[in-house]
Amino acid sequence: IIYENIFTAMDILLYQQSLLAIKLEKKDSDTVKVEYLTTEDTKAKLNAARYLWSDPGLKECFKRRWEYDEVQRISTCADYFLDELDRISEENYLPIPKDIIRMREETKGVSSEFKFEYNHIEFIITDVGGGSEERQLHWIQTLA
């Protein structure tokens, strides 16, 4: 799910960067962008995403996300995971608790519970959907 969060955010940023005509500023960014968009290899895609996220042009595109938020919403966790790409792209990466809490997967309605233990404390997370259309379902009643 974490890699999916990163790749979805990067796909949106690269698409919007083109639409908004924001130039990538680093020397090899255009080449790396093509590599990112064409590779199927997860490791190569992560490395390309890491390089692209360091480009000031792509950071500018992220800062301007309000211009495309209505048509293509970028996840609230996007900058967290993109900022952590050095760690996340390591060979033996394992998610830390912050990663688990920040990862996002789109759901509808009240979904399943996720249980995990950390420092001998059991956590239960109930996914209740978060889109504006979901709020009309008055899901809070299901938690009582």
Coordinates of N, CA, C and O in Angstrom, one line a residue:
I1 N 0.8 -1.2 0.0 CA 0.0 0.0 0.0 C 0.9 1.3 0.0 O 0.5 2.2 -0.6
I2 N 2.0 1.2 0.7 CA 2.9 2.4 0.8 C 3.5 2.7 -0.6 O 3.4 3.9 -1.0
Y3 N 3.9 1.7 -1.3 CA 4.5 1.9 -2.6 C 3.4 2.5 -3.5 O 3.6 3.4 -4.3
E4 N 2.2 1.9 -3.4 CA 1.1 2.4 -4.2 C 0.8 3.9 -3.9 O 0.5 4.7 -4.8
N5 N 0.8 4.3 -2.6 CA 0.6 5.7 -2.3 C 1.6 6.6 -2.9 O 1.3 7.6 -3.4
I6 N 2.9 6.1 -2.9 CA 4.0 6.9 -3.5 C 3.8 7.0 -5.0 O 3.8 8.1 -5.6
F7 N 3.5 5.9 -5.7 CA 3.4 5.9 -7.1 C 2.1 6.6 -7.6 O 2.2 7.4 -8.6
T8 N 1.0 6.6 -6.9 CA -0.2 7.3 -7.2 C 0.1 8.8 -7.1 O -0.2 9.6 -8.0
A9 N 0.8 9.2 -6.0 CA 1.1 10.6 -5.9 C 2.1 11.1 -7.0 O 1.8 12.2 -7.6
M10 N 3.1 10.3 -7.3 CA 4.0 10.7 -8.3 C 3.3 10.8 -9.7 O 3.6 11.7 -10.5
D11 N 2.5 9.8 -10.0 CA 1.7 9.8 -11.3 C 0.9 11.1 -11.4 O 0.9 11.8 -12.5
I12 N 0.2 11.5 -10.3 CA -0.6 12.7 -10.4 C 0.3 13.9 -10.6 O 0.1 14.8 -11.4
L13 N 1.4 14.0 -9.8 CA 2.3 15.1 -9.9 C 2.9 15.3 -11.3 O 3.0 16.4 -11.9
L14 N 3.3 14.2 -11.9 CA 3.9 14.2 -13.2 C 2.9 14.6 -14.3 O 3.2 15.4 -15.2
Y15 N 1.7 14.1 -14.2 CA 0.6 14.5 -15.1 C 0.3 16.0 -15.0 O 0.2 16.7 -16.0
Q16 N 0.1 16.4 -13.7 CA -0.2 17.8 -13.5 C 1.0 18.8 -13.9 O 0.7 19.9 -14.3
Q17 N 2.2 18.3 -13.6 CA 3.3 19.1 -14.0 C 3.3 19.4 -15.5 O 3.6 20.5 -15.9
S18 N 2.9 18.4 -16.3 CA 2.8 18.6 -17.7 C 1.7 19.6 -18.1 O 1.8 20.5 -18.9
L19 N 0.5 19.3 -17.5 CA -0.7 20.2 -17.7 C -0.4 21.6 -17.4 O -0.9 22.5 -18.1
L20 N 0.2 21.8 -16.2 CA 0.5 23.2 -15.7 C 1.7 23.8 -16.4 O 2.1 25.0 -16.1
A21 N 2.4 23.1 -17.3 CA 3.6 23.5 -18.0 C 4.7 24.0 -17.0 O 5.3 25.0 -17.2
I22 N 4.8 23.2 -15.9 CA 5.9 23.5 -15.0 C 7.1 22.7 -15.4 O 7.1 21.5 -15.6
K23 N 8.2 23.4 -15.6 CA 9.5 22.8 -16.1 C 10.2 22.1 -15.0 O 10.3 22.6 -13.9
L24 N 10.6 20.9 -15.3 CA 11.5 20.2 -14.4 C 12.9 20.8 -14.5 O 13.4 21.1 -15.6
E25 N 13.6 21.1 -13.4 CA 14.8 21.9 -13.4 C 16.1 21.1 -13.4 O 17.1 21.7 -13.8
K26 N 16.1 19.9 -12.8 CA 17.3 19.2 -12.7 C 17.7 18.6 -14.1 O 16.8 18.3 -14.9
K27 N 19.0 18.5 -14.3 CA 19.5 18.2 -15.6 C 18.9 16.9 -16.2 O 18.5 16.9 -17.4
D28 N 18.8 15.8 -15.5 CA 18.3 14.6 -16.0 C 16.9 14.3 -15.7 O 16.4 13.1 -15.9
S29 N 16.1 15.2 -15.2 CA 14.8 14.9 -14.8 C 13.9 14.4 -15.9 O 13.0 13.5 -15.7
D30 N 14.0 15.0 -17.1 CA 13.1 14.6 -18.2 C 13.4 13.1 -18.5 O 12.5 12.3 -18.8
T31 N 14.6 12.7 -18.5 CA 15.0 11.3 -18.8 C 14.5 10.4 -17.7 O 13.9 9.3 -18.0
V32 N 14.7 10.8 -16.5 CA 14.2 10.0 -15.3 C 12.7 9.9 -15.3 O 12.2 8.8 -15.0
K33 N 12.0 10.9 -15.7 CA 10.6 10.9 -15.8 C 10.1 9.8 -16.8 O 9.2 9.1 -16.5
V34 N 10.8 9.7 -17.9 CA 10.4 8.7 -18.9 C 10.7 7.3 -18.3 O 9.9 6.4 -18.5
E35 N 11.8 7.2 -17.6 CA 12.1 5.9 -17.0 C 11.1 5.5 -16.0 O 10.6 4.4 -15.9
Y36 N 10.7 6.5 -15.2 CA 9.7 6.3 -14.1 C 8.4 5.8 -14.8 O 7.7 4.9 -14.3
L37 N 7.9 6.5 -15.8 CA 6.7 6.2 -16.5 C 6.6 4.9 -17.2 O 5.6 4.3 -17.5
T38 N 7.8 4.4 -17.6 CA 7.8 3.2 -18.5 C 8.3 1.9 -17.8 O 8.0 0.8 -18.2
T39 N 8.9 2.0 -16.6 CA 9.5 0.8 -16.0 C 8.4 0.1 -15.2 O 7.4 0.7 -14.7
E40 N 8.5 -1.2 -15.1 CA 7.6 -2.1 -14.3 C 8.3 -2.5 -13.0 O 7.7 -3.1 -12.1
D41 N 9.6 -2.2 -12.9 CA 10.4 -2.7 -11.8 C 10.2 -1.7 -10.6 O 10.5 -0.5 -10.7
T42 N 9.8 -2.2 -9.5 CA 9.4 -1.4 -8.3 C 10.7 -0.7 -7.8 O 10.6 0.5 -7.5
K43 N 11.8 -1.3 -7.7 CA 13.0 -0.7 -7.2 C 13.4 0.5 -8.1 O 13.7 1.6 -7.6
A44 N 13.4 0.3 -9.4 CA 13.8 1.3 -10.4 C 12.8 2.5 -10.3 O 13.2 3.7 -10.4
K45 N 11.5 2.1 -10.1 CA 10.5 3.2 -10.0 C 10.6 4.0 -8.8 O 10.5 5.2 -8.8
L46 N 11.0 3.4 -7.6 CA 11.2 4.1 -6.4 C 12.4 5.0 -6.5 O 12.4 6.2 -6.1
N47 N 13.5 4.5 -7.1 CA 14.7 5.4 -7.3 C 14.4 6.6 -8.2 O 14.9 7.7 -8.0
A48 N 13.6 6.3 -9.3 CA 13.3 7.4 -10.2 C 12.4 8.4 -9.5 O 12.6 9.6 -9.6
A49 N 11.4 7.9 -8.7 CA 10.6 8.8 -7.9 C 11.4 9.7 -6.9 O 11.1 10.9 -6.7
R50 N 12.4 9.0 -6.3 CA 13.2 9.8 -5.3 C 14.0 10.9 -6.1 O 14.0 12.0 -5.6
Y51 N 14.5 10.6 -7.2 CA 15.2 11.6 -8.0 C 14.3 12.8 -8.4 O 14.6 13.9 -8.2
L52 N 13.1 12.4 -8.9 CA 12.1 13.4 -9.4 C 11.6 14.3 -8.2 O 11.4 15.5 -8.4
W53 N 11.4 13.7 -7.0 CA 10.9 14.5 -5.9 C 11.9 15.5 -5.5 O 11.6 16.5 -4.9
S54 N 13.2 15.3 -5.8 CA 14.2 16.3 -5.4 C 14.3 17.4 -6.4 O 15.0 18.4 -6.2
D55 N 13.5 17.4 -7.5 CA 13.5 18.4 -8.5 C 12.6 19.6 -8.0 O 11.4 19.4 -7.7
P56 N 13.1 20.8 -8.0 CA 12.3 22.0 -7.6 C 11.0 22.2 -8.4 O 10.0 22.6 -7.9
G57 N 11.1 21.8 -9.7 CA 9.9 21.9 -10.5 C 8.7 21.0 -10.0 O 7.6 21.5 -10.0
L58 N 9.0 19.8 -9.6 CA 8.0 18.9 -9.1 C 7.5 19.4 -7.7 O 6.3 19.3 -7.4
K59 N 8.4 20.0 -6.9 CA 8.0 20.5 -5.6 C 7.1 21.7 -5.8 O 6.1 21.9 -5.1
E60 N 7.3 22.5 -6.9 CA 6.4 23.6 -7.2 C 5.1 23.1 -7.6 O 4.0 23.6 -7.2
C61 N 5.0 22.0 -8.4 CA 3.8 21.4 -8.8 C 3.0 20.9 -7.5 O 1.8 21.1 -7.4
F62 N 3.7 20.3 -6.6 CA 3.0 19.9 -5.3 C 2.5 21.1 -4.6 O 1.4 21.1 -4.1
K63 N 3.2 22.2 -4.5 CA 2.8 23.4 -3.8 C 1.5 24.0 -4.5 O 0.7 24.6 -3.8
R64 N 1.4 23.8 -5.8 CA 0.2 24.3 -6.5 C -0.9 23.3 -6.6 O -1.8 23.5 -7.4
R65 N -1.0 22.3 -5.7 CA -2.0 21.2 -5.8 C -3.4 21.7 -5.7 O -4.3 21.1 -6.2
W66 N -3.6 22.9 -5.1 CA -4.9 23.5 -5.0 C -5.5 23.7 -6.4 O -6.7 23.8 -6.5
E67 N -4.7 23.9 -7.4 CA -5.1 24.2 -8.7 C -5.8 22.9 -9.4 O -6.5 23.1 -10.3
Y68 N -5.4 21.7 -8.9 CA -6.0 20.5 -9.5 C -6.7 19.6 -8.5 O -7.1 18.5 -8.9
D69 N -6.8 20.1 -7.3 CA -7.3 19.2 -6.2 C -8.8 18.8 -6.5 O -9.1 17.6 -6.1
E70 N -9.5 19.6 -7.2 CA -10.9 19.2 -7.5 C -11.0 18.1 -8.5 O -12.0 17.3 -8.4
V71 N -10.1 18.0 -9.4 CA -10.2 17.0 -10.5 C -9.3 15.8 -10.2 O -9.5 14.7 -10.7
Q72 N -8.2 16.0 -9.5 CA -7.3 14.9 -9.2 C -6.6 15.2 -7.9 O -5.6 15.8 -7.7
R73 N -7.3 14.7 -6.8 CA -6.8 14.9 -5.5 C -5.6 14.1 -5.2 O -5.5 12.9 -5.4
I74 N -4.6 14.7 -4.6 CA -3.4 14.0 -4.2 C -3.5 13.7 -2.7 O -4.1 14.5 -1.9
S75 N -3.1 12.5 -2.3 CA -3.3 12.1 -0.9 C -2.7 13.0 0.1 O -1.6 13.5 -0.1
T76 N -3.3 13.0 1.3 CA -2.7 13.8 2.4 C -1.4 13.2 2.9 O -0.6 13.9 3.5
C77 N -1.1 12.0 2.5 CA 0.1 11.3 3.0 C 1.2 11.5 1.9 O 2.4 11.1 2.2
A78 N 1.0 12.1 0.8 CA 1.9 12.1 -0.3 C 3.3 12.7 0.1 O 4.3 12.1 -0.2
D79 N 3.2 13.9 0.6 CA 4.5 14.5 0.9 C 5.3 13.8 2.0 O 6.5 13.7 2.0
Y80 N 4.6 13.2 3.0 CA 5.3 12.4 4.0 C 6.1 11.3 3.3 O 7.3 11.1 3.6
F81 N 5.4 10.5 2.5 CA 6.1 9.3 1.9 C 7.1 9.8 0.8 O 8.2 9.1 0.8
L82 N 6.9 10.8 0.1 CA 7.9 11.3 -0.9 C 9.1 11.8 -0.1 O 10.2 11.6 -0.6
D83 N 8.9 12.5 1.0 CA 10.0 13.0 1.8 C 10.8 11.8 2.4 O 12.0 12.0 2.7
E84 N 10.2 10.7 2.6 CA 10.9 9.5 3.2 C 11.4 8.5 2.2 O 11.8 7.4 2.6
L85 N 11.5 8.9 0.9 CA 11.9 8.0 -0.1 C 13.3 7.4 0.1 O 13.5 6.3 -0.3
D86 N 14.2 8.2 0.6 CA 15.5 7.6 0.9 C 15.4 6.4 1.8 O 16.0 5.3 1.5
R87 N 14.7 6.4 2.8 CA 14.5 5.3 3.7 C 13.6 4.2 3.1 O 14.0 3.0 3.2
I88 N 12.5 4.6 2.5 CA 11.6 3.6 1.9 C 12.2 2.8 0.8 O 11.8 1.7 0.6
S89 N 13.1 3.4 0.0 CA 13.6 2.8 -1.1 C 14.8 1.9 -0.8 O 15.4 1.2 -1.7
E90 N 15.2 1.8 0.5 CA 16.3 0.9 0.9 C 15.9 -0.6 0.6 O 14.7 -0.9 0.7
E91 N 16.9 -1.4 0.4 CA 16.7 -2.8 0.1 C 15.9 -3.6 1.0 O 15.0 -4.3 0.7
N92 N 16.1 -3.4 2.3 CA 15.4 -4.2 3.3 C 14.4 -3.4 4.1 O 14.2 -3.5 5.3
Y93 N 13.7 -2.5 3.4 CA 12.7 -1.6 4.0 C 11.6 -2.4 4.7 O 11.0 -3.3 4.2
L94 N 11.3 -2.0 5.9 CA 10.2 -2.4 6.7 C 9.5 -1.2 7.2 O 10.1 -0.3 7.7
P95 N 8.1 -1.1 7.0 CA 7.4 0.1 7.5 C 7.6 0.3 9.0 O 7.6 -0.7 9.8
I96 N 7.7 1.6 9.4 CA 7.7 1.9 10.8 C 6.3 2.3 11.2 O 5.4 2.5 10.3
P97 N 6.0 2.4 12.5 CA 4.6 2.8 12.9 C 4.1 4.0 12.2 O 2.9 4.1 11.8
K98 N 4.9 5.1 12.0 CA 4.4 6.3 11.3 C 4.0 6.0 9.9 O 3.0 6.6 9.4
D99 N 4.7 5.1 9.2 CA 4.3 4.7 7.9 C 3.0 4.0 7.9 O 2.1 4.3 7.0
I100 N 2.8 3.1 8.8 CA 1.5 2.4 8.9 C 0.3 3.3 9.1 O -0.7 3.2 8.5
I101 N 0.5 4.2 10.0 CA -0.6 5.2 10.4 C -0.9 6.1 9.2 O -2.0 6.5 9.0
R102 N 0.1 6.5 8.4 CA -0.1 7.5 7.4 C -0.5 6.9 6.0 O -0.9 7.6 5.1
M103 N -0.4 5.6 5.9 CA -0.7 5.0 4.6 C -2.2 5.1 4.3 O -3.0 5.1 5.3
R104 N -2.6 5.2 3.1 CA -4.0 5.4 2.7 C -4.4 4.4 1.6 O -3.7 4.2 0.7
E105 N -5.6 3.9 1.8 CA -6.2 3.1 0.8 C -7.7 3.5 0.7 O -8.4 3.5 1.8
E106 N -8.1 3.8 -0.4 CA -9.5 4.3 -0.6 C -10.5 3.2 -0.3 O -10.4 2.0 -0.8
T107 N -11.5 3.5 0.5 CA -12.5 2.6 0.9 C -13.9 3.3 0.8 O -13.9 4.5 0.8
K108 N -14.9 2.5 0.8 CA -16.2 3.0 0.8 C -17.0 2.4 2.0 O -16.9 1.2 2.3
G109 N -17.7 3.3 2.7 CA -18.5 2.8 3.9 C -17.6 2.3 5.0 O -16.4 2.5 5.0
V110 N -18.2 1.7 6.0 CA -17.4 1.2 7.1 C -16.8 -0.1 6.7 O -17.5 -1.0 6.2
S111 N -15.5 -0.2 6.8 CA -14.8 -1.3 6.3 C -14.3 -2.2 7.5 O -14.7 -2.0 8.6
S112 N -13.4 -3.0 7.2 CA -12.9 -3.9 8.3 C -12.0 -3.2 9.3 O -11.6 -2.1 9.1
E113 N -11.7 -3.9 10.4 CA -10.8 -3.4 11.4 C -9.4 -4.0 11.1 O -9.3 -5.1 10.6
F114 N -8.4 -3.1 11.4 CA -7.1 -3.5 11.3 C -6.5 -3.6 12.7 O -6.6 -2.6 13.5
K115 N -5.9 -4.7 13.1 CA -5.3 -4.8 14.4 C -3.8 -5.0 14.3 O -3.4 -5.7 13.4
F116 N -3.1 -4.3 15.2 CA -1.7 -4.5 15.3 C -1.2 -4.2 16.7 O -1.9 -3.5 17.4
E117 N -0.1 -4.7 17.0 CA 0.5 -4.5 18.4 C 1.8 -3.7 18.2 O 2.6 -4.0 17.4
Y118 N 2.0 -2.8 19.1 CA 3.2 -2.0 19.2 C 3.5 -1.7 20.6 O 2.7 -1.2 21.4
N119 N 4.7 -2.0 21.1 CA 5.2 -1.9 22.5 C 4.2 -2.5 23.4 O 3.8 -1.9 24.4
H120 N 3.7 -3.7 23.1 CA 2.8 -4.5 23.9 C 1.5 -3.8 24.1 O 0.7 -4.1 25.0
I121 N 1.1 -2.9 23.2 CA -0.2 -2.3 23.2 C -0.9 -2.7 21.9 O -0.4 -2.5 20.8
E122 N -2.1 -3.2 22.0 CA -2.9 -3.6 20.8 C -3.7 -2.4 20.3 O -4.4 -1.8 21.1
F123 N -3.5 -2.1 19.1 CA -4.3 -1.0 18.4 C -5.3 -1.6 17.5 O -5.1 -2.6 16.8
I124 N -6.5 -1.0 17.5 CA -7.5 -1.4 16.5 C -7.9 -0.2 15.8 O -8.4 0.8 16.3
I125 N -7.8 -0.3 14.5 CA -8.1 0.9 13.6 C -9.3 0.4 12.8 O -9.3 -0.6 12.1
T126 N -10.4 1.2 12.8 CA -11.6 0.9 12.0 C -11.7 1.9 10.9 O -11.7 3.1 11.1
D127 N -11.7 1.4 9.7 CA -11.8 2.3 8.5 C -13.2 2.6 8.2 O -14.1 1.7 8.0
V128 N -13.6 3.9 8.2 CA -14.9 4.3 8.1 C -15.2 5.1 6.8 O -16.2 5.7 6.6
G129 N -14.3 5.1 5.8 CA -14.4 5.8 4.6 C -14.3 7.3 4.9 O -14.6 7.8 6.0
G130 N -13.8 8.1 4.0 CA -13.6 9.5 4.3 C -14.0 10.5 3.3 O -13.9 11.7 3.5
G131 N -14.5 10.1 2.1 CA -14.9 11.0 1.1 C -16.2 11.8 1.6 O -16.9 11.3 2.5
S132 N -16.4 12.9 1.0 CA -17.5 13.8 1.4 C -18.8 13.0 1.3 O -19.7 13.2 2.1
E133 N -18.9 12.2 0.2 CA -20.2 11.4 0.0 C -20.4 10.4 1.1 O -21.5 10.0 1.5
E134 N -19.3 10.0 1.7 CA -19.3 9.0 2.8 C -19.8 9.6 4.1 O -20.5 8.9 4.9
R135 N -19.5 10.9 4.3 CA -19.9 11.5 5.6 C -21.5 11.6 5.7 O -22.0 11.7 6.8
Q136 N -22.2 11.5 4.6 CA -23.6 11.6 4.7 C -24.2 10.3 5.2 O -25.4 10.2 5.6
L137 N -23.4 9.2 5.3 CA -23.9 7.9 5.8 C -24.0 7.9 7.3 O -24.5 6.9 7.9
H138 N -23.5 8.9 8.0 CA -23.6 9.0 9.5 C -23.0 7.7 10.1 O -23.5 7.0 10.9
W139 N -21.7 7.4 9.6 CA -21.0 6.2 10.1 C -20.7 6.2 11.5 O -20.4 5.2 12.1
I140 N -20.7 7.4 12.2 CA -20.3 7.4 13.6 C -21.2 6.5 14.4 O -20.7 6.0 15.4
Q141 N -22.4 6.3 14.0 CA -23.3 5.5 14.8 C -22.9 4.0 14.8 O -23.2 3.3 15.8
T142 N -22.1 3.6 13.9 CA -21.6 2.2 13.8 C -20.5 1.9 14.8 O -20.2 0.8 15.1
L143 N -19.9 3.0 15.4 CA -18.9 2.8 16.3 C -19.3 2.8 17.8 O -18.5 2.5 18.7
A144 N -20.6 3.0 18.0 CA -21.1 3.1 19.4 C -21.2 1.7 20.0 O -21.3 0.7 19.4

